Amino acid sequence: MKNVNLLKAAIVALLLIPAISSAADRVGDFSLLDQDGYHHSMSWYDDHKMIALLVQANDSQAAADALPAFDALKAKYDGQGVEFMMINPMGKHNRSAVQAKAAVYAVDIPILMDDARVISEALGIERAGEVLLYNPRSFMVEYRGSVAASEKAIQEILAGEDVSVASVATSGPVISYAATAVPSYIADIAPILADNCATCHREGGIAPFAMDSHTMVQGWSPMIREVLMTKRMPPGQIDGHIGEFINDRLITDEEVRNVIAWADAGAPKDGDTDPLTELTWSTSKWSLSDKPDLVLKVPSQQVPATGVLAVQRCCGED
Ligand code: HEC
């Protein structure tokens, strides 16, 4: 037990450093669903030199105007290690409206839907119609600006050179983000982690570390940010646009925004109490209820050396 705690303390100490320094300059890996519900994880494209993102908004003429040139770049550089996508930073949950717009555009370029808007904000997206060149290995933006000036940057990156003009002003409509104060650990963050994460992330739970104190979650906060940005946690990641599921473990956009804003601020603590240290859990060996409706006993099995076992009838009722 002692050793485990020492190990945890060491991990906490190591992770505290990136928590404070990493957020500003490096966007990090991220994953988003496109307008058709397909999942795009940026690190899957790490065999590419870059991902070109055109900022799309349904009512933006600037985006529509930039699209033909962007599509022409795709035709030219698609096979050379550049992946072309659009990103919708509006956070409107208007998947069907964006699908309809994509049909009007009639290009074969997915539109990533940033419903929680955390990715767009982290990428520093400022205007519809601008193009970003994002490196899926360093997770940094190497160019932002007009589609016209982006070709030079693409050529420089493909030639292994530094981008000579990394930022070009554009004139599309401004995308603004609500300024939020750093969320309170006690009032905002601890309840989110308790409700969405700690059932697994607790002493004796199935997850690899326990969210049972501020020190613990502060130490893990860069990783907590990453798993939210990449949609790895909570597990399941049911597409919230389709139907209603029981126990879907969906975390709301606002909760994601709050946890990321708190992690980016260095995961600070306010107040004198620590709600995560006060969580209590059922001691029942059954996680869903005190007594299951039915318990099946599986008799011990002999597995032949071949490893191949015929299908068996099993299980009597308890
Ligand atoms: C249903 C159980 C469950 C829930 C709920 C859950 N986790 Fe996890 N978590 C896991 C498991 C299991 C792993 C280990 C995954 C692995 O090793 O691949 C893990 C791993 C992690 C890691 C380590 C990084 C990694 O990829 O291994 C972080 C950070 C994390 N979870 C954060 C969270 C956050 C934040 C929440 C809530 C928003 C959450 N988890 C909710 C089960 C859960």
XYZ file of C-alpha atoms and ligand atoms in Angstrom:
361
model
C 0.000 0.000 0.000
C 2.790 2.384 1.018
C 4.611 1.732 -2.241
C 1.510 2.372 -4.275
C 1.060 5.702 -2.528
C 4.697 6.601 -3.071
C 4.321 5.749 -6.729
C 1.214 7.896 -6.955
C 3.057 10.768 -5.315
C 5.865 10.397 -7.857
C 3.412 10.407 -10.751
C 1.692 13.452 -9.320
C 4.997 15.279 -9.009
C 5.972 14.438 -12.585
C 2.645 15.419 -14.063
C 2.411 18.737 -12.279
C 5.020 20.286 -14.521
C 3.295 19.847 -17.911
C -0.017 20.874 -16.305
C 1.247 24.394 -15.994
C 3.385 24.836 -19.067
C 1.877 22.832 -21.927
C -1.494 24.328 -22.712
C -0.655 27.648 -24.309
C 1.653 26.730 -27.184
C 0.588 23.201 -28.017
C -2.974 22.394 -29.033
C -2.600 18.680 -28.367
C -4.188 15.728 -30.090
C -7.942 15.840 -30.614
C -10.830 13.852 -32.029
C -14.112 15.044 -33.475
C -17.069 13.500 -35.254
C -17.858 14.813 -38.706
C -21.284 15.817 -40.004
C -22.048 12.175 -40.830
C -20.964 10.883 -37.412
C -17.567 9.482 -38.468
C -14.846 9.784 -35.847
C -11.606 11.536 -36.846
C -8.683 11.313 -34.477
C -5.801 13.572 -35.460
C -3.102 11.148 -34.306
C -4.425 8.574 -36.801
C -3.018 10.875 -39.477
C 0.502 10.890 -38.064
C 1.770 9.393 -41.317
C 0.704 12.703 -42.907
C 2.780 15.870 -42.994
C -0.183 18.036 -42.097
C -3.915 18.399 -41.804
C -5.424 21.380 -43.606
C -8.557 22.699 -41.888
C -10.930 25.210 -43.469
C -13.119 26.930 -40.879
C -16.731 26.387 -41.943
C -19.942 27.982 -40.682
C -23.278 27.384 -42.358
C -24.145 31.041 -42.812
C -20.632 32.141 -43.781
C -20.135 33.368 -47.311
C -16.392 33.663 -46.576
C -16.241 29.906 -45.971
C -18.241 29.137 -49.111
C -16.032 31.517 -51.118
C -12.821 29.878 -49.851
C -14.036 26.354 -50.554
C -13.352 26.079 -54.314
C -9.717 27.117 -53.808
C -9.436 24.766 -50.814
C -10.869 21.909 -52.885
C -8.376 22.726 -55.641
C -5.546 22.452 -53.101
C -6.957 19.095 -52.071
C -6.871 17.866 -55.654
C -3.242 18.947 -55.899
C -1.790 17.891 -52.533
C -4.081 15.081 -51.342
C -1.674 12.368 -52.382
C 1.350 14.154 -50.953
C 0.724 13.739 -47.251
C -1.854 16.464 -46.681
C -5.305 15.572 -45.325
C -8.076 18.090 -46.038
C -10.977 18.706 -43.665
C -13.318 21.478 -42.628
C -14.114 22.317 -39.031
C -17.329 23.897 -37.795
C -16.605 25.884 -34.601
C -20.138 27.159 -34.024
C -21.168 24.608 -31.376
C -24.745 24.595 -32.591
C -25.398 20.840 -32.665
C -26.847 21.404 -36.125
C -25.630 18.220 -37.716
C -28.500 17.868 -40.177
C -28.208 21.513 -41.263
C -24.479 21.016 -41.868
C -25.204 17.795 -43.767
C -27.570 19.780 -45.993
C -24.909 22.439 -46.484
C -22.293 19.787 -47.336
C -24.639 18.521 -50.060
C -24.767 22.052 -51.491
C -20.969 22.394 -51.353
C -20.715 19.063 -53.199
C -17.081 18.433 -52.245
C -15.645 15.280 -50.745
C -14.293 16.928 -47.590
C -15.602 15.998 -44.112
C -16.757 18.765 -41.768
C -15.614 18.186 -38.187
C -18.317 19.260 -35.762
C -16.851 20.944 -32.699
C -19.971 20.822 -30.562
C -18.175 21.651 -27.294
C -16.053 24.342 -29.038
C -12.994 23.433 -26.977
C -11.007 22.311 -30.009
C -11.663 25.490 -32.001
C -10.706 27.615 -29.050
C -7.548 25.578 -28.441
C -6.660 25.878 -32.140
C -7.114 29.644 -31.849
C -9.747 29.731 -34.602
C -10.815 33.343 -35.085
C -12.660 33.657 -38.371
C -14.850 31.611 -40.687
C -13.128 31.044 -44.020
C -9.592 30.889 -42.582
C -7.319 27.907 -43.153
C -5.169 26.244 -40.496
C -2.315 23.856 -41.147
C -2.079 21.558 -38.173
C 0.741 19.102 -37.646
C -0.638 15.704 -36.512
C 2.692 14.722 -34.983
C 3.668 17.830 -33.013
C -0.012 18.791 -32.567
C 0.811 22.403 -33.337
C -0.665 24.886 -35.799
C 2.022 25.845 -38.310
C -0.007 28.252 -40.426
C -3.233 30.193 -40.133
C -4.637 32.609 -42.665
C -6.130 32.872 -46.113
C -6.605 29.900 -48.389
C -4.675 31.784 -51.085
C -1.543 32.193 -48.947
C -1.806 28.673 -47.519
C -0.403 27.044 -50.671
C 3.026 28.555 -50.098
C 2.985 27.255 -46.506
C 1.927 23.801 -47.733
C 4.803 23.738 -50.214
C 7.289 24.833 -47.553
C 6.115 22.168 -45.112
C 6.223 19.486 -47.810
C 9.772 20.598 -48.634
C 10.707 20.226 -44.962
C 11.247 23.968 -44.543
C 9.954 26.309 -41.864
C 6.827 28.213 -42.831
C 7.986 31.701 -43.807
C 4.678 33.490 -43.195
C 2.883 31.625 -40.424
C -0.017 33.991 -39.992
C -2.005 35.963 -42.565
C -4.933 38.187 -41.542
C -8.303 37.201 -43.030
C -11.573 39.099 -43.137
C -14.287 36.466 -42.599
C -16.813 36.808 -39.778
C -15.249 36.737 -36.316
C -15.815 33.611 -34.211
C -16.017 34.578 -30.546
C -15.937 32.462 -27.431
C -17.598 33.304 -24.142
C -14.940 34.390 -21.673
C -15.158 32.135 -18.649
C -13.521 32.542 -15.264
C -11.463 29.578 -14.109
C -14.104 27.112 -12.850
C -14.183 26.365 -9.145
C -12.767 22.988 -8.173
C -15.235 22.605 -5.320
C -18.395 23.883 -7.014
C -17.819 22.805 -10.644
C -15.027 20.327 -11.206
C -15.199 17.872 -8.296
C -18.937 17.209 -8.924
C -18.267 16.547 -12.644
C -15.464 14.100 -11.866
C -17.507 12.469 -9.098
C -20.553 11.964 -11.344
C -18.850 11.019 -14.617
C -15.548 9.430 -13.738
C -15.076 8.344 -10.134
C -17.336 5.267 -10.285
C -14.461 3.627 -12.179
C -11.654 5.938 -11.043
C -11.693 5.025 -7.341
C -9.784 2.798 -4.993
C -10.703 -0.751 -6.038
C -12.401 0.488 -9.240
C -11.568 -0.778 -12.723
C -9.654 2.333 -13.850
C -5.908 2.708 -13.320
C -5.976 5.619 -10.872
C -8.384 6.947 -8.269
C -9.867 10.441 -8.466
C -10.015 10.640 -4.712
C -8.372 13.968 -3.909
C -7.494 17.287 -5.477
C -3.795 16.357 -5.457
C -4.541 13.246 -7.471
C -6.657 14.942 -10.142
C -4.355 17.928 -10.370
C -1.468 15.582 -11.082
C -3.494 13.802 -13.749
C -5.000 17.000 -15.172
C -2.904 17.142 -18.398
C -3.980 13.566 -19.121
C -7.581 14.338 -18.143
C -7.503 17.219 -20.647
C -6.090 14.909 -23.308
C -8.664 12.128 -22.851
C -11.477 14.686 -23.100
C -9.969 16.367 -26.197
C -9.565 12.978 -27.873
C -12.939 11.577 -26.716
C -11.290 8.581 -25.020
C -13.106 9.130 -21.723
C -15.651 8.502 -20.411
C -15.590 5.133 -22.181
C -18.352 4.342 -24.626
C -18.617 7.635 -26.499
C -22.095 6.928 -27.809
C -22.960 9.432 -30.540
C -25.279 11.782 -28.646
C -26.957 12.864 -31.888
C -28.570 9.472 -32.347
C -31.389 8.232 -30.131
C -31.572 7.995 -26.353
C -29.492 5.438 -24.512
C -29.742 4.326 -20.889
C -26.419 4.608 -19.011
C -24.802 6.274 -22.032
C -22.203 7.982 -19.783
C -22.319 11.102 -21.927
C -20.569 14.113 -20.466
C -22.088 17.456 -21.465
C -20.307 20.027 -23.614
C -20.347 22.496 -20.742
C -18.747 19.954 -18.418
C -16.015 19.269 -20.970
C -15.403 23.001 -21.386
C -15.201 23.505 -17.628
C -12.793 20.648 -16.982
C -10.500 21.723 -19.832
C -10.532 25.389 -18.741
C -9.646 24.266 -15.216
C -6.867 21.938 -16.433
C -5.466 24.700 -18.679
C -5.358 27.024 -15.666
C -3.141 24.536 -13.797
C -6.007 22.664 -12.071
C -6.177 24.995 -9.059
C -8.010 24.321 -5.830
C -10.282 26.746 -4.001
C -11.819 26.489 -0.519
C -10.874 24.417 2.497
C -12.720 21.209 1.751
C -12.056 18.523 -0.860
C -15.260 16.874 -2.096
C -13.365 14.034 -3.806
C -11.941 12.862 -0.468
C -15.465 12.611 0.895
C -16.964 10.312 -1.723
C -18.290 7.019 -0.400
C -19.036 3.922 -2.413
C -21.260 0.899 -1.917
C -19.365 -2.047 -0.493
C -21.580 -4.507 -2.379
C -19.672 -6.721 -4.800
C -22.369 -5.911 -7.371
C -21.813 -2.560 -8.998
C -25.272 -1.976 -10.483
C -27.574 -2.908 -7.596
C -27.438 -4.658 -4.248
C -28.815 -7.906 -5.590
C -28.856 -8.968 -9.232
C -32.046 -10.422 -10.716
C -30.237 -13.566 -11.796
C -26.850 -15.081 -10.983
C -25.419 -17.727 -13.325
C -22.634 -20.022 -12.186
C -20.162 -21.171 -14.802
C -18.687 -24.599 -13.959
C -14.911 -24.873 -14.224
C -13.759 -25.656 -17.748
C -11.017 -27.889 -19.140
C -9.415 -26.159 -22.117
C -7.613 -28.595 -24.446
C -4.040 -27.748 -25.466
C -5.277 -26.797 -28.932
C -7.188 -23.949 -27.292
C -10.241 -24.934 -29.317
C -13.350 -25.680 -27.329
C -16.715 -26.743 -28.704
C -19.649 -24.526 -27.760
C -21.028 -25.796 -24.459
C -24.314 -25.526 -22.689
C -23.701 -24.152 -19.286
C -24.852 -22.420 -16.268
C -27.431 -23.443 -13.734
C -29.284 -20.823 -11.754
C -27.916 -19.942 -8.346
C -16.599 2.923 -17.091
C -15.401 3.187 -16.343
C -14.685 4.511 -16.553
C -15.223 5.766 -16.497
C -16.658 6.168 -16.223
C -14.124 6.685 -16.741
N -12.965 6.007 -16.936
Fe -11.111 6.817 -17.305
N -10.344 4.937 -17.477
C -11.045 3.757 -17.361
C -10.169 2.648 -17.689
C -10.562 1.176 -17.674
C -8.929 3.208 -18.036
C -7.681 2.475 -18.533
C -7.770 2.467 -20.029
C -6.629 1.803 -20.680
O -5.656 1.460 -20.025
O -6.732 1.670 -21.918
C -9.061 4.650 -17.881
C -8.032 5.556 -18.117
C -8.126 6.920 -17.910
C -7.020 7.841 -17.995
C -5.579 7.479 -18.263
C -5.278 7.648 -19.710
C -5.486 6.453 -20.517
O -5.912 6.597 -21.681
O -5.213 5.335 -20.056
C -7.520 9.084 -17.749
C -6.765 10.396 -17.699
C -8.944 8.936 -17.525
N -9.272 7.610 -17.616
C -9.805 9.982 -17.259
C -11.181 9.831 -17.123
C -12.097 10.927 -16.984
C -11.702 12.402 -16.979
C -13.344 10.397 -16.835
C -14.641 11.115 -16.670
C -14.929 12.196 -17.566
C -13.208 8.956 -16.909
N -11.889 8.651 -17.087
C -14.261 8.072 -16.794
C -12.358 3.622 -16.962
C -13.258 4.663 -16.829
